[in-house]
PDB file of C-alpha atoms in Angstrom:
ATOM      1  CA  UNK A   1     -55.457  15.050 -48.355  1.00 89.00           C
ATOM      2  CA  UNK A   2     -53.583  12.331 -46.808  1.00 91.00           C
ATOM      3  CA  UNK A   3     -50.521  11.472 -48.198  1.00 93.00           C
ATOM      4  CA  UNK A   4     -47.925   8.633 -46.933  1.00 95.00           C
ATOM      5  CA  UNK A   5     -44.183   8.143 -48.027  1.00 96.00           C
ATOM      6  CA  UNK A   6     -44.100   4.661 -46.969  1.00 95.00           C
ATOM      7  CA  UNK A   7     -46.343   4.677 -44.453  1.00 93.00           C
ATOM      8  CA  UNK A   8     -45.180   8.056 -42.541  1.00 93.00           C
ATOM      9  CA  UNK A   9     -48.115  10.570 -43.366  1.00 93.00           C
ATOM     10  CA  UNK A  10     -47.402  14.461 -45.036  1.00 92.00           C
ATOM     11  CA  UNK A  11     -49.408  17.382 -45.023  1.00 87.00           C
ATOM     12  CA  UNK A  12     -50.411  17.597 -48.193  1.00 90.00           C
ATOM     13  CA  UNK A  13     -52.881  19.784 -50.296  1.00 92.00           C
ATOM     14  CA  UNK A  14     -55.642  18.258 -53.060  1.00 93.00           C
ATOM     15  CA  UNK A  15     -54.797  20.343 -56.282  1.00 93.00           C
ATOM     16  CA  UNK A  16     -51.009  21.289 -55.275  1.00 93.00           C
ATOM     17  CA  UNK A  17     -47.889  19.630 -55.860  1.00 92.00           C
ATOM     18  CA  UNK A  18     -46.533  18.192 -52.754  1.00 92.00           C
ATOM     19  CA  UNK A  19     -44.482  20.835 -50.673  1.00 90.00           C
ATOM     20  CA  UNK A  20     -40.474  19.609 -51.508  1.00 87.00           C
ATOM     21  CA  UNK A  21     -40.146  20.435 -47.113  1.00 90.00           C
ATOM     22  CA  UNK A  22     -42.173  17.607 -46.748  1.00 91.00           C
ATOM     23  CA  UNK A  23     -41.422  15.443 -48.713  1.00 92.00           C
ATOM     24  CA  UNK A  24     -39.235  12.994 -46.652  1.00 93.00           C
ATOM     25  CA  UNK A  25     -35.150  12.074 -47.623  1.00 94.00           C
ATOM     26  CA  UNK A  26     -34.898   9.633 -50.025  1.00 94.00           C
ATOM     27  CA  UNK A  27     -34.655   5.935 -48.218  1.00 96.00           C
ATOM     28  CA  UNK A  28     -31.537   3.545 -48.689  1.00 96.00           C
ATOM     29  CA  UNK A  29     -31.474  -0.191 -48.792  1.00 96.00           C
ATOM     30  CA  UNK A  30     -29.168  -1.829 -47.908  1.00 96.00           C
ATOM     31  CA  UNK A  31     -26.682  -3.742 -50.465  1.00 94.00           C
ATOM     32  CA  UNK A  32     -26.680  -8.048 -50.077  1.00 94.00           C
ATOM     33  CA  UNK A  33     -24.056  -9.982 -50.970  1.00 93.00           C
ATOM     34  CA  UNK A  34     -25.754 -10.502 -54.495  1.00 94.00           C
ATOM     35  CA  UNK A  35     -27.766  -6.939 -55.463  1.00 95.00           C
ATOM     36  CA  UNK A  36     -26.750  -3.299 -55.222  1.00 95.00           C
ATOM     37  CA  UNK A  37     -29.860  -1.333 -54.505  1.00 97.00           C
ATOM     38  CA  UNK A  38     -30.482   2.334 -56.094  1.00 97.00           C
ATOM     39  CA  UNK A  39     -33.698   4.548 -55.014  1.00 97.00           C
ATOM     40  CA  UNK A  40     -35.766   5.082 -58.427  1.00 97.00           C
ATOM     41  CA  UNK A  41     -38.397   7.226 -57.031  1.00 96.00           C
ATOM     42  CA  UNK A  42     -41.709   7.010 -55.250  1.00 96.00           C
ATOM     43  CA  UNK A  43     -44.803   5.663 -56.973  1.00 97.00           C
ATOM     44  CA  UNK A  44     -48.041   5.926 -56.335  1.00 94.00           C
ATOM     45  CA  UNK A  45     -49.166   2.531 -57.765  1.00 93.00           C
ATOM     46  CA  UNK A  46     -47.251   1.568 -60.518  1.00 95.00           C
ATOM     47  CA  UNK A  47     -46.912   4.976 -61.721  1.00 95.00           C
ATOM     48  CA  UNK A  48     -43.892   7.047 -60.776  1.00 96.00           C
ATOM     49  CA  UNK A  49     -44.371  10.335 -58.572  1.00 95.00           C
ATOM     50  CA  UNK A  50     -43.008  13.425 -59.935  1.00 94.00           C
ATOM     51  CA  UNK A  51     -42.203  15.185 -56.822  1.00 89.00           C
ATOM     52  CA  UNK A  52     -42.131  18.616 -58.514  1.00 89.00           C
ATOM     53  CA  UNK A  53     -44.880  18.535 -60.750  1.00 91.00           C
ATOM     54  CA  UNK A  54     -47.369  16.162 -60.127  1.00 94.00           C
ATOM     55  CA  UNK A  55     -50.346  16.956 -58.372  1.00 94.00           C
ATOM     56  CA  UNK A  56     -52.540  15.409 -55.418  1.00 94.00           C
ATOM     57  CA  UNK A  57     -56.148  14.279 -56.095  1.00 92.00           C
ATOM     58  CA  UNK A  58     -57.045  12.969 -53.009  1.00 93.00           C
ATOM     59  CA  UNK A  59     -55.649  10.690 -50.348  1.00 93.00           C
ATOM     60  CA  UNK A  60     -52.408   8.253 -51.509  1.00 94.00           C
ATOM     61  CA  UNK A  61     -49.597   6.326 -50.399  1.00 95.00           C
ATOM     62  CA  UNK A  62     -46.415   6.730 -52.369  1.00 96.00           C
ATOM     63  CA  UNK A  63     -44.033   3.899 -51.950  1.00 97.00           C
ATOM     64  CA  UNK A  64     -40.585   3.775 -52.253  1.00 96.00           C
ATOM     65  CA  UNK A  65     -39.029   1.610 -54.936  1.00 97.00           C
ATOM     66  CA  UNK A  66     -35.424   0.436 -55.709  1.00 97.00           C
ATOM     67  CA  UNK A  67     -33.454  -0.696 -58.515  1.00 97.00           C
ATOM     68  CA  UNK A  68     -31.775  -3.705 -58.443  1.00 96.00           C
ATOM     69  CA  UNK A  69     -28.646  -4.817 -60.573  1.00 96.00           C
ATOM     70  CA  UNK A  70     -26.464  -7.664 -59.950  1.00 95.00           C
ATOM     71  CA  UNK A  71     -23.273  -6.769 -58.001  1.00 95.00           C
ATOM     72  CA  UNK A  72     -19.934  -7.503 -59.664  1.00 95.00           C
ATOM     73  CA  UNK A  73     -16.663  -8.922 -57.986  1.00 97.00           C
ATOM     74  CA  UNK A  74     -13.335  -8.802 -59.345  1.00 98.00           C
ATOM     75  CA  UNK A  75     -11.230 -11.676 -59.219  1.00 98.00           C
ATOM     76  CA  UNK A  76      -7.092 -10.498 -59.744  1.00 98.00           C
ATOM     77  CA  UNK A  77      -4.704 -12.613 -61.116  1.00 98.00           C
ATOM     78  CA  UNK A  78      -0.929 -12.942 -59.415  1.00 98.00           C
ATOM     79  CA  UNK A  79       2.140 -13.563 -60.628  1.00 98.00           C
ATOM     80  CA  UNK A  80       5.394 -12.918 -58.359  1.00 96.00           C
ATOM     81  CA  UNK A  81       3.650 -10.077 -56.780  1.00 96.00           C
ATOM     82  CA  UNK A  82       2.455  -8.509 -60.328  1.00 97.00           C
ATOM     83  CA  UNK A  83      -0.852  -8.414 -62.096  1.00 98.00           C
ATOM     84  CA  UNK A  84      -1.571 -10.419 -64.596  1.00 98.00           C
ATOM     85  CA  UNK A  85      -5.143  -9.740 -65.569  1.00 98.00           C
ATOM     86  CA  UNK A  86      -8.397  -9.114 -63.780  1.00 98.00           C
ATOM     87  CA  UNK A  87     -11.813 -10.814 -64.419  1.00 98.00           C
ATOM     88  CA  UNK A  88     -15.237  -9.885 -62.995  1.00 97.00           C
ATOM     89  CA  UNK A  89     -18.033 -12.038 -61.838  1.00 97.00           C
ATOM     90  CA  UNK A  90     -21.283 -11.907 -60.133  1.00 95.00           C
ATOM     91  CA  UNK A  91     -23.658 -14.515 -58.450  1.00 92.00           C
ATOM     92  CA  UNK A  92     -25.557 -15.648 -61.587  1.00 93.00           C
ATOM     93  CA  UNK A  93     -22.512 -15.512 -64.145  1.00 95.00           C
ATOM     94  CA  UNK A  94     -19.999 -17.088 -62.697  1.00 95.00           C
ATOM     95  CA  UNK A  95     -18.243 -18.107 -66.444  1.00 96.00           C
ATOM     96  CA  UNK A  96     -14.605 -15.912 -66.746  1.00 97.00           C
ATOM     97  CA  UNK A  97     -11.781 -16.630 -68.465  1.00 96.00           C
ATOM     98  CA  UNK A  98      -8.043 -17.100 -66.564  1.00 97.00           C
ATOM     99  CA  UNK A  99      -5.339 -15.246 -68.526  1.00 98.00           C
ATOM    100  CA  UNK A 100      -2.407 -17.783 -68.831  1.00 97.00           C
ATOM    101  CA  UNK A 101       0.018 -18.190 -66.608  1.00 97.00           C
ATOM    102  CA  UNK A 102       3.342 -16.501 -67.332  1.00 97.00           C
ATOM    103  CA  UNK A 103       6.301 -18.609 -68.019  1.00 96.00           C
ATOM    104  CA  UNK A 104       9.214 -18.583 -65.642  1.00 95.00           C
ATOM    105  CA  UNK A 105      12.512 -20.117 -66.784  1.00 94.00           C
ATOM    106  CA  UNK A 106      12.869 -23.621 -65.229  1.00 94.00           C
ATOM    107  CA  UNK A 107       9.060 -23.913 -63.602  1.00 96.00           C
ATOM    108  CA  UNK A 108       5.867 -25.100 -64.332  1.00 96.00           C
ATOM    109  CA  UNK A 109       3.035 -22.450 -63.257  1.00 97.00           C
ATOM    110  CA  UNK A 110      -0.817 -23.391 -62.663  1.00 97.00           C
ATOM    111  CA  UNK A 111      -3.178 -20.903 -60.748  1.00 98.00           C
ATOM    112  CA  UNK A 112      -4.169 -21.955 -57.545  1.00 98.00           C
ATOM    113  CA  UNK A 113      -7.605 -23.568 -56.557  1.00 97.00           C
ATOM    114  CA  UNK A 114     -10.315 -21.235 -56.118  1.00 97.00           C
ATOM    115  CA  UNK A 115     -13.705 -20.338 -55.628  1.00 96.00           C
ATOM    116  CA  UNK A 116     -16.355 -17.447 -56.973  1.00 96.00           C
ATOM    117  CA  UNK A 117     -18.499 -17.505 -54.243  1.00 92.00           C
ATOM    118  CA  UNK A 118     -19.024 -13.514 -52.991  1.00 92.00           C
ATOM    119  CA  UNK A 119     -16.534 -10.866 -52.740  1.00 94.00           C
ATOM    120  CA  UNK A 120     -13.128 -10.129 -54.414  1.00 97.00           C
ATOM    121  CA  UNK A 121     -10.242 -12.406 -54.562  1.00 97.00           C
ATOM    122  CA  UNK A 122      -6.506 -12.716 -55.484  1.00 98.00           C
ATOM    123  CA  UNK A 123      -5.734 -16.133 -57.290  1.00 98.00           C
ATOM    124  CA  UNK A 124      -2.114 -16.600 -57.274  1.00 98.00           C
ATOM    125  CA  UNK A 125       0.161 -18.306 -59.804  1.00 98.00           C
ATOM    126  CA  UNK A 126       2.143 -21.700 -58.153  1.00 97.00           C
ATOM    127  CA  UNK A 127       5.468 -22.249 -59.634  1.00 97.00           C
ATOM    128  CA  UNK A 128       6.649 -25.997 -59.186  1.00 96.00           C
ATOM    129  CA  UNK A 129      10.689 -26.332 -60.106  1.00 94.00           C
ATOM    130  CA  UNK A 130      10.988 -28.593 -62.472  1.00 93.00           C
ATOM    131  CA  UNK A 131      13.465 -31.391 -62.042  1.00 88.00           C
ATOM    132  CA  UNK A 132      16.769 -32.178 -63.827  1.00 78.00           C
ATOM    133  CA  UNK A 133      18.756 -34.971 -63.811  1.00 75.00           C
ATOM    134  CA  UNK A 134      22.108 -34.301 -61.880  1.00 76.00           C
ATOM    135  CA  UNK A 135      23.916 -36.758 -64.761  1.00 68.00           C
ATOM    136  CA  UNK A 136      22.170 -36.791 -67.677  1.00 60.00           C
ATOM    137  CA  UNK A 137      22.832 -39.988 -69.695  1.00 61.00           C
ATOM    138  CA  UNK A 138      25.998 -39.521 -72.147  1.00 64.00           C
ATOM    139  CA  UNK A 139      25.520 -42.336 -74.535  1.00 60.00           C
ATOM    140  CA  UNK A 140      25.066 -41.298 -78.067  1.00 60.00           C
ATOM    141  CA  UNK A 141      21.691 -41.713 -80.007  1.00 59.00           C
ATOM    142  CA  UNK A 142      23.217 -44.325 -82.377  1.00 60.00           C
ATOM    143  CA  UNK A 143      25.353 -46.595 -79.862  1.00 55.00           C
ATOM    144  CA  UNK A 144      23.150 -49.242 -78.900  1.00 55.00           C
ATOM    145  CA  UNK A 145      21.963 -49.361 -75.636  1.00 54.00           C
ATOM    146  CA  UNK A 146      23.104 -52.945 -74.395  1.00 53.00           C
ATOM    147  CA  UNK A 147      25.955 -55.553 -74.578  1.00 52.00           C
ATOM    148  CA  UNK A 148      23.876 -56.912 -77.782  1.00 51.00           C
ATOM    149  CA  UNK A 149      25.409 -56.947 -80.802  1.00 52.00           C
ATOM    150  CA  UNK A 150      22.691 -55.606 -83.705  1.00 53.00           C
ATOM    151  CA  UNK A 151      20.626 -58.278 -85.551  1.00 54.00           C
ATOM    152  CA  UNK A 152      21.553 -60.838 -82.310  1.00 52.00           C
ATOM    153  CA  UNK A 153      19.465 -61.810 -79.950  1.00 52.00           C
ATOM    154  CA  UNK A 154      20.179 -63.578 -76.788  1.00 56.00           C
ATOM    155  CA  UNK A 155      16.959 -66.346 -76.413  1.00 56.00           C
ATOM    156  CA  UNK A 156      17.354 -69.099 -74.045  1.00 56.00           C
ATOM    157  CA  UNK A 157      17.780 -72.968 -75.925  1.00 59.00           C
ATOM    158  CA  UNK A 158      14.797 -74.828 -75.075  1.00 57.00           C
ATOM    159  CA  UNK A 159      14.554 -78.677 -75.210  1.00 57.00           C
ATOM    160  CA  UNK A 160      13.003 -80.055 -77.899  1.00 56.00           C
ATOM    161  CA  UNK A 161       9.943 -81.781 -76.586  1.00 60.00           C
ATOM    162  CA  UNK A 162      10.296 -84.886 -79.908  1.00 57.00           C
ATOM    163  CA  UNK A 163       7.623 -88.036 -78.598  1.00 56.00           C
ATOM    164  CA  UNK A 164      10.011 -90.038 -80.457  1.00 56.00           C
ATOM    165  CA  UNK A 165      13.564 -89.197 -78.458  1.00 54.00           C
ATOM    166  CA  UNK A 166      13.923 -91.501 -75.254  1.00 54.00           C
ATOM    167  CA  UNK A 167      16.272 -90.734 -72.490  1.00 53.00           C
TER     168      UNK A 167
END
């Protein structure tokens, strides 16, 4: 009979399993930037081959065929050189969730910008010092805060604009 492992021809006997030192290596394919690839078998149709037991009928082509499953990347959080937690993605769920920043005495910290595109990645913390005053102000909460004395105000006289009043 003739039998073809995607497309390269066996010898092959009608009512005998196929001889397993002809049957070729099983075939790679190569992983993309999206998919990892696994060989599931050869088929003959839509009907998987059993190498070992099934048996030929007459001429076929069995055709290689390859699982598929989304490849994951893992995204690693930083924090002064330590890990703070790890998240993975792939190209159709991009959704993960940041762990929080850890505090450090005196900063603020935000993760830097970033993008899940392909491929793993290292998002580190930034740490922005925050500012103090070199004098803080020393007045007390209850002084007040002005020359005013409480209950004054200090409102400019205006003229009284009276019709009747002539220069």
């Amino acid at each position: 009979a003739n039998v073809t492992f995607d497309g390269q021809a066996v010898t092959a006997y009608v009512g005998m399993a196929i001889p397993a030192d002809v049957v070729p290596a099983n075939p790679t394919k190569e992983n993309d930037e999206s998919y990892t690839y696994t060989f599931d078998g050869w088929y003959n149709g839509e009907t998987k081959w059993d190498i070992e037991s099934d048996v030929v009928t007459g001429d076929m082509a069995l055709v290689s065929k390859f699982m598929q499953e989304l490849r994951e990347y893992m995204v690693t959080f930083m924090a002064d050189g330590a890990t703070v937690g790890t998240a993975t993605y792939t190209v159709e769920d991009k959704d993960i969730e940041e762990p929080a920043v850890p505090e450090k005495e005196g900063y603020t910290g935000v993760w830097e910008e970033y993008e899940l595109t392909t491929g793993d990645i290292i998002v580190n913390a930034v740490y922005t010092e925050i500012e103090v005053p070199l004098d803080p102000p020393t007045s007390e909460p209850d002084e007040p805060t002005s020359s005013e004395e409480p209950g004054t105000s200090e409102e400019p006289e205006v003229p009284s604009e009276d019709p009747s009043e002539e220069p």
